[in-house]
PDB file of C-alpha atoms in Angstrom:
ATOM      1  CA  UNK Q  14    -121.097  57.422  37.597  1.00 43.00           C
ATOM      2  CA  UNK Q  15    -120.972  56.460  33.918  1.00 44.00           C
ATOM      3  CA  UNK Q  16    -119.952  59.036  31.336  1.00 41.00           C
ATOM      4  CA  UNK Q  17    -122.639  59.923  28.789  1.00 40.00           C
ATOM      5  CA  UNK Q  18    -122.508  57.910  25.603  1.00 40.00           C
ATOM      6  CA  UNK Q  19    -121.193  59.926  22.667  1.00 46.00           C
ATOM      7  CA  UNK Q  20    -123.477  59.789  19.627  1.00 48.00           C
ATOM      8  CA  UNK Q  21    -121.964  58.076  16.611  1.00 59.00           C
ATOM      9  CA  UNK Q  22    -121.546  60.521  13.767  1.00 56.00           C
ATOM     10  CA  UNK Q  23    -122.271  59.535  10.187  1.00 58.00           C
ATOM     11  CA  UNK Q  24    -118.954  59.266   8.340  1.00 64.00           C
ATOM     12  CA  UNK Q  25    -118.244  62.201   6.073  1.00 54.00           C
ATOM     13  CA  UNK Q  26    -118.410  61.290   2.380  1.00 53.00           C
ATOM     14  CA  UNK Q  27    -115.996  64.054   1.412  1.00 57.00           C
ATOM     15  CA  UNK Q  28    -113.292  62.713   3.738  1.00 69.00           C
ATOM     16  CA  UNK Q  29    -113.068  59.080   2.614  1.00 90.00           C
ATOM     17  CA  UNK Q  30    -109.380  58.274   2.159  1.00 92.00           C
ATOM     18  CA  UNK Q  31    -108.288  55.227   0.191  1.00 92.00           C
ATOM     19  CA  UNK Q  32    -104.616  54.515   0.977  1.00 90.00           C
ATOM     20  CA  UNK Q  33    -104.159  52.884  -2.403  1.00 81.00           C
ATOM     21  CA  UNK Q  34    -102.123  52.482  -4.374  1.00 84.00           C
ATOM     22  CA  UNK Q  35    -102.825  55.018  -5.655  1.00 88.00           C
ATOM     23  CA  UNK Q  36    -103.773  56.937  -2.519  1.00 91.00           C
ATOM     24  CA  UNK Q  37    -106.820  59.103  -3.158  1.00 92.00           C
ATOM     25  CA  UNK Q  38    -109.886  60.783  -1.670  1.00 92.00           C
ATOM     26  CA  UNK Q  39    -113.242  59.446  -2.897  1.00 91.00           C
ATOM     27  CA  UNK Q  40    -116.945  59.921  -2.207  1.00 90.00           C
ATOM     28  CA  UNK Q  41    -118.685  57.367  -0.020  1.00 90.00           C
ATOM     29  CA  UNK Q  42    -121.435  55.391  -1.807  1.00 90.00           C
ATOM     30  CA  UNK Q  43    -122.652  53.753   1.428  1.00 92.00           C
ATOM     31  CA  UNK Q  44    -125.754  54.708   3.445  1.00 90.00           C
ATOM     32  CA  UNK Q  45    -125.110  54.462   7.181  1.00 90.00           C
ATOM     33  CA  UNK Q  46    -127.747  52.968   9.506  1.00 86.00           C
ATOM     34  CA  UNK Q  47    -126.443  54.012  12.918  1.00 80.00           C
ATOM     35  CA  UNK Q  48    -129.448  53.168  15.083  1.00 79.00           C
ATOM     36  CA  UNK Q  49    -129.968  49.396  15.503  1.00 75.00           C
ATOM     37  CA  UNK Q  50    -133.612  50.025  16.420  1.00 80.00           C
ATOM     38  CA  UNK Q  51    -134.415  52.103  13.321  1.00 82.00           C
ATOM     39  CA  UNK Q  52    -136.445  50.364  10.617  1.00 85.00           C
ATOM     40  CA  UNK Q  53    -134.785  49.670   7.298  1.00 87.00           C
ATOM     41  CA  UNK Q  54    -135.797  51.831   4.318  1.00 84.00           C
ATOM     42  CA  UNK Q  55    -138.512  50.286   2.107  1.00 84.00           C
ATOM     43  CA  UNK Q  56    -136.122  49.477  -0.754  1.00 86.00           C
ATOM     44  CA  UNK Q  57    -133.219  48.555   1.559  1.00 87.00           C
ATOM     45  CA  UNK Q  58    -132.374  45.285  -0.209  1.00 87.00           C
ATOM     46  CA  UNK Q  59    -131.139  47.252  -3.235  1.00 89.00           C
ATOM     47  CA  UNK Q  60    -129.222  49.935  -1.316  1.00 90.00           C
ATOM     48  CA  UNK Q  61    -125.610  49.794  -0.085  1.00 93.00           C
ATOM     49  CA  UNK Q  62    -126.400  49.986   3.641  1.00 93.00           C
ATOM     50  CA  UNK Q  63    -123.933  49.744   6.515  1.00 94.00           C
ATOM     51  CA  UNK Q  64    -125.665  48.222   9.533  1.00 93.00           C
ATOM     52  CA  UNK Q  65    -124.545  47.960  13.166  1.00 93.00           C
ATOM     53  CA  UNK Q  66    -123.503  44.422  14.097  1.00 94.00           C
ATOM     54  CA  UNK Q  67    -126.492  43.972  16.436  1.00 91.00           C
ATOM     55  CA  UNK Q  68    -128.909  44.850  13.623  1.00 89.00           C
ATOM     56  CA  UNK Q  69    -127.049  42.624  11.150  1.00 91.00           C
ATOM     57  CA  UNK Q  70    -127.194  39.641  13.497  1.00 92.00           C
ATOM     58  CA  UNK Q  71    -130.846  40.226  14.430  1.00 89.00           C
ATOM     59  CA  UNK Q  72    -131.891  40.099  10.764  1.00 88.00           C
ATOM     60  CA  UNK Q  73    -130.527  36.595  10.304  1.00 87.00           C
ATOM     61  CA  UNK Q  74    -128.959  35.199   7.123  1.00 84.00           C
ATOM     62  CA  UNK Q  75    -132.194  34.849   5.138  1.00 80.00           C
ATOM     63  CA  UNK Q  76    -133.132  38.531   5.485  1.00 83.00           C
ATOM     64  CA  UNK Q  77    -129.746  40.077   4.643  1.00 87.00           C
ATOM     65  CA  UNK Q  78    -128.872  41.635   1.320  1.00 89.00           C
ATOM     66  CA  UNK Q  79    -125.535  40.877  -0.382  1.00 90.00           C
ATOM     67  CA  UNK Q  80    -125.032  44.613  -0.971  1.00 91.00           C
ATOM     68  CA  UNK Q  81    -125.006  45.422   2.776  1.00 94.00           C
ATOM     69  CA  UNK Q  82    -121.989  45.999   4.972  1.00 95.00           C
ATOM     70  CA  UNK Q  83    -121.683  45.866   8.739  1.00 96.00           C
ATOM     71  CA  UNK Q  84    -119.990  48.097  11.277  1.00 95.00           C
ATOM     72  CA  UNK Q  85    -118.346  46.939  14.471  1.00 96.00           C
ATOM     73  CA  UNK Q  86    -118.033  48.807  17.735  1.00 94.00           C
ATOM     74  CA  UNK Q  87    -114.887  48.552  19.871  1.00 94.00           C
ATOM     75  CA  UNK Q  88    -116.312  45.759  22.048  1.00 93.00           C
ATOM     76  CA  UNK Q  89    -117.766  43.702  19.169  1.00 95.00           C
ATOM     77  CA  UNK Q  90    -116.177  40.342  18.351  1.00 95.00           C
ATOM     78  CA  UNK Q  91    -115.279  40.309  14.637  1.00 95.00           C
ATOM     79  CA  UNK Q  92    -115.201  36.514  14.591  1.00 93.00           C
ATOM     80  CA  UNK Q  93    -119.017  36.357  14.782  1.00 95.00           C
ATOM     81  CA  UNK Q  94    -118.883  37.466  11.133  1.00 95.00           C
ATOM     82  CA  UNK Q  95    -116.779  34.467  10.026  1.00 95.00           C
ATOM     83  CA  UNK Q  96    -119.595  32.691   8.131  1.00 93.00           C
ATOM     84  CA  UNK Q  97    -120.442  35.910   6.265  1.00 93.00           C
ATOM     85  CA  UNK Q  98    -116.971  37.338   5.574  1.00 95.00           C
ATOM     86  CA  UNK Q  99    -116.524  35.780   2.107  1.00 94.00           C
ATOM     87  CA  UNK Q 100    -119.565  37.704   0.833  1.00 93.00           C
ATOM     88  CA  UNK Q 101    -119.486  40.882   2.964  1.00 95.00           C
ATOM     89  CA  UNK Q 102    -118.471  43.812   0.757  1.00 96.00           C
ATOM     90  CA  UNK Q 103    -117.666  46.135   3.707  1.00 97.00           C
ATOM     91  CA  UNK Q 104    -116.715  45.854   7.370  1.00 97.00           C
ATOM     92  CA  UNK Q 105    -116.354  49.217   9.098  1.00 97.00           C
ATOM     93  CA  UNK Q 106    -114.669  49.569  12.490  1.00 97.00           C
ATOM     94  CA  UNK Q 107    -115.689  52.405  14.793  1.00 95.00           C
ATOM     95  CA  UNK Q 108    -113.044  54.389  16.683  1.00 95.00           C
ATOM     96  CA  UNK Q 109    -115.022  56.272  19.389  1.00 93.00           C
ATOM     97  CA  UNK Q 110    -111.876  58.180  20.480  1.00 92.00           C
ATOM     98  CA  UNK Q 111    -108.505  58.319  18.770  1.00 88.00           C
ATOM     99  CA  UNK Q 112    -106.788  56.820  21.836  1.00 90.00           C
ATOM    100  CA  UNK Q 113    -108.868  53.615  21.634  1.00 92.00           C
ATOM    101  CA  UNK Q 114    -106.590  51.062  19.947  1.00 92.00           C
ATOM    102  CA  UNK Q 115    -109.023  48.117  19.828  1.00 94.00           C
ATOM    103  CA  UNK Q 116    -109.871  48.876  16.198  1.00 95.00           C
ATOM    104  CA  UNK Q 117    -106.271  48.166  15.160  1.00 95.00           C
ATOM    105  CA  UNK Q 118    -106.557  44.701  16.720  1.00 95.00           C
ATOM    106  CA  UNK Q 119    -109.902  44.134  15.020  1.00 96.00           C
ATOM    107  CA  UNK Q 120    -108.329  44.988  11.648  1.00 96.00           C
ATOM    108  CA  UNK Q 121    -105.405  42.606  12.195  1.00 95.00           C
ATOM    109  CA  UNK Q 122    -107.799  39.805  13.211  1.00 95.00           C
ATOM    110  CA  UNK Q 123    -110.033  40.356  10.183  1.00 96.00           C
ATOM    111  CA  UNK Q 124    -107.165  40.556   7.675  1.00 95.00           C
ATOM    112  CA  UNK Q 125    -104.970  37.879   9.270  1.00 93.00           C
ATOM    113  CA  UNK Q 126    -106.820  35.166  11.167  1.00 93.00           C
ATOM    114  CA  UNK Q 127    -110.162  35.648   9.398  1.00 94.00           C
ATOM    115  CA  UNK Q 128    -108.715  36.241   5.878  1.00 94.00           C
ATOM    116  CA  UNK Q 129    -111.213  39.026   5.120  1.00 95.00           C
ATOM    117  CA  UNK Q 130    -110.593  40.473   1.640  1.00 95.00           C
ATOM    118  CA  UNK Q 131    -113.441  43.001   1.311  1.00 95.00           C
ATOM    119  CA  UNK Q 132    -113.261  46.700   2.138  1.00 96.00           C
ATOM    120  CA  UNK Q 133    -112.123  47.339   5.705  1.00 97.00           C
ATOM    121  CA  UNK Q 134    -112.890  50.867   6.838  1.00 96.00           C
ATOM    122  CA  UNK Q 135    -111.981  52.891   9.945  1.00 96.00           C
ATOM    123  CA  UNK Q 136    -114.467  55.575  10.984  1.00 94.00           C
ATOM    124  CA  UNK Q 137    -115.171  57.808  13.956  1.00 93.00           C
ATOM    125  CA  UNK Q 138    -112.437  59.793  15.686  1.00 94.00           C
ATOM    126  CA  UNK Q 139    -109.903  59.103  12.911  1.00 94.00           C
ATOM    127  CA  UNK Q 140    -107.072  61.642  12.738  1.00 93.00           C
ATOM    128  CA  UNK Q 141    -104.284  62.397  10.293  1.00 92.00           C
ATOM    129  CA  UNK Q 142    -101.703  61.013  12.737  1.00 93.00           C
ATOM    130  CA  UNK Q 143    -103.347  57.563  12.609  1.00 93.00           C
ATOM    131  CA  UNK Q 144    -103.618  57.226   8.831  1.00 93.00           C
ATOM    132  CA  UNK Q 145    -100.290  55.492   8.174  1.00 91.00           C
ATOM    133  CA  UNK Q 146    -100.749  52.998  11.016  1.00 92.00           C
ATOM    134  CA  UNK Q 147    -104.373  52.251  10.094  1.00 94.00           C
ATOM    135  CA  UNK Q 148    -103.266  51.410   6.556  1.00 92.00           C
ATOM    136  CA  UNK Q 149    -100.456  49.197   7.930  1.00 90.00           C
ATOM    137  CA  UNK Q 150    -103.029  47.247   9.981  1.00 92.00           C
ATOM    138  CA  UNK Q 151    -105.118  46.461   6.899  1.00 94.00           C
ATOM    139  CA  UNK Q 152    -107.632  49.283   6.585  1.00 95.00           C
ATOM    140  CA  UNK Q 153    -108.139  50.185   2.931  1.00 93.00           C
ATOM    141  CA  UNK Q 154    -110.638  53.009   3.533  1.00 95.00           C
ATOM    142  CA  UNK Q 155    -110.572  55.701   6.207  1.00 95.00           C
ATOM    143  CA  UNK Q 156    -113.363  58.076   7.075  1.00 94.00           C
ATOM    144  CA  UNK Q 157    -111.701  61.021   8.775  1.00 92.00           C
ATOM    145  CA  UNK Q 158    -113.148  63.124  11.548  1.00 91.00           C
ATOM    146  CA  UNK Q 159    -114.779  66.141   9.822  1.00 90.00           C
ATOM    147  CA  UNK Q 160    -112.159  68.643  11.056  1.00 91.00           C
ATOM    148  CA  UNK Q 161    -109.294  66.657   9.467  1.00 91.00           C
ATOM    149  CA  UNK Q 162    -107.792  67.644   6.129  1.00 91.00           C
ATOM    150  CA  UNK Q 163    -107.990  64.943   3.435  1.00 91.00           C
ATOM    151  CA  UNK Q 164    -104.883  66.386   1.773  1.00 92.00           C
ATOM    152  CA  UNK Q 165    -102.904  66.182   5.021  1.00 93.00           C
ATOM    153  CA  UNK Q 166    -104.157  62.624   5.567  1.00 92.00           C
ATOM    154  CA  UNK Q 167    -102.985  61.578   2.110  1.00 91.00           C
ATOM    155  CA  UNK Q 168     -99.562  63.098   2.840  1.00 91.00           C
ATOM    156  CA  UNK Q 169     -99.442  61.171   6.139  1.00 91.00           C
ATOM    157  CA  UNK Q 170     -99.236  57.913   4.220  1.00 88.00           C
ATOM    158  CA  UNK Q 171     -95.624  58.818   3.401  1.00 85.00           C
ATOM    159  CA  UNK Q 172     -94.623  59.839   6.926  1.00 83.00           C
ATOM    160  CA  UNK Q 173     -92.829  56.605   7.769  1.00 80.00           C
ATOM    161  CA  UNK Q 174     -91.110  53.674   6.156  1.00 74.00           C
ATOM    162  CA  UNK Q 175     -90.512  50.443   7.992  1.00 63.00           C
ATOM    163  CA  UNK Q 176     -87.832  47.932   7.189  1.00 54.00           C
ATOM    164  CA  UNK Q 177     -86.506  45.181   9.444  1.00 47.00           C
ATOM    165  CA  UNK Q 178     -83.362  46.139  11.321  1.00 47.00           C
ATOM    166  CA  UNK Q 179     -80.271  44.390   9.975  1.00 50.00           C
ATOM    167  CA  UNK Q 180     -79.497  41.242  11.898  1.00 47.00           C
ATOM    168  CA  UNK Q 181     -82.985  41.044  13.429  1.00 44.00           C
ATOM    169  CA  UNK Q 182     -84.842  39.567  10.448  1.00 46.00           C
ATOM    170  CA  UNK Q 183     -85.573  35.880  10.879  1.00 42.00           C
ATOM    171  CA  UNK Q 184     -83.631  33.631   8.537  1.00 42.00           C
ATOM    172  CA  UNK Q 185     -85.424  30.592   7.159  1.00 39.00           C
TER     173      UNK Q 185
END
């Protein structure tokens, strides 16, 4: 039997971490549209909305606003956004549970293969222990789970430092 689907929580504006530099906590100016079936607000074209990928795709290119972002679920293919990436101001990646690592791969694909340069945000079950690694994968905004401390998350950015081991770096 299938497990019940967990509702997607609206990211908490007071817990938006920007790894920087400088690392900081900021309010979230975006309005989250979590239900793909919900109608858009009347003045939606002028609002910074974040739409689910299914809703974004269903609208088609002629009905989209340049001030809208899109959010991807774990099973969504980020490459469907390729034609729109140069003008998308925000791509958010949902982490339904902290043990689901597909969002890290999505970030690497968007930043590497797809050359996405806009804001890349992790949201959902995002914990302090993930902050450093999310930033290393290319996320430049993190919406923490509401029970997580923004101060502790900012400190987590300094938890590790990575340098190639001597003798293992590739020589050109």
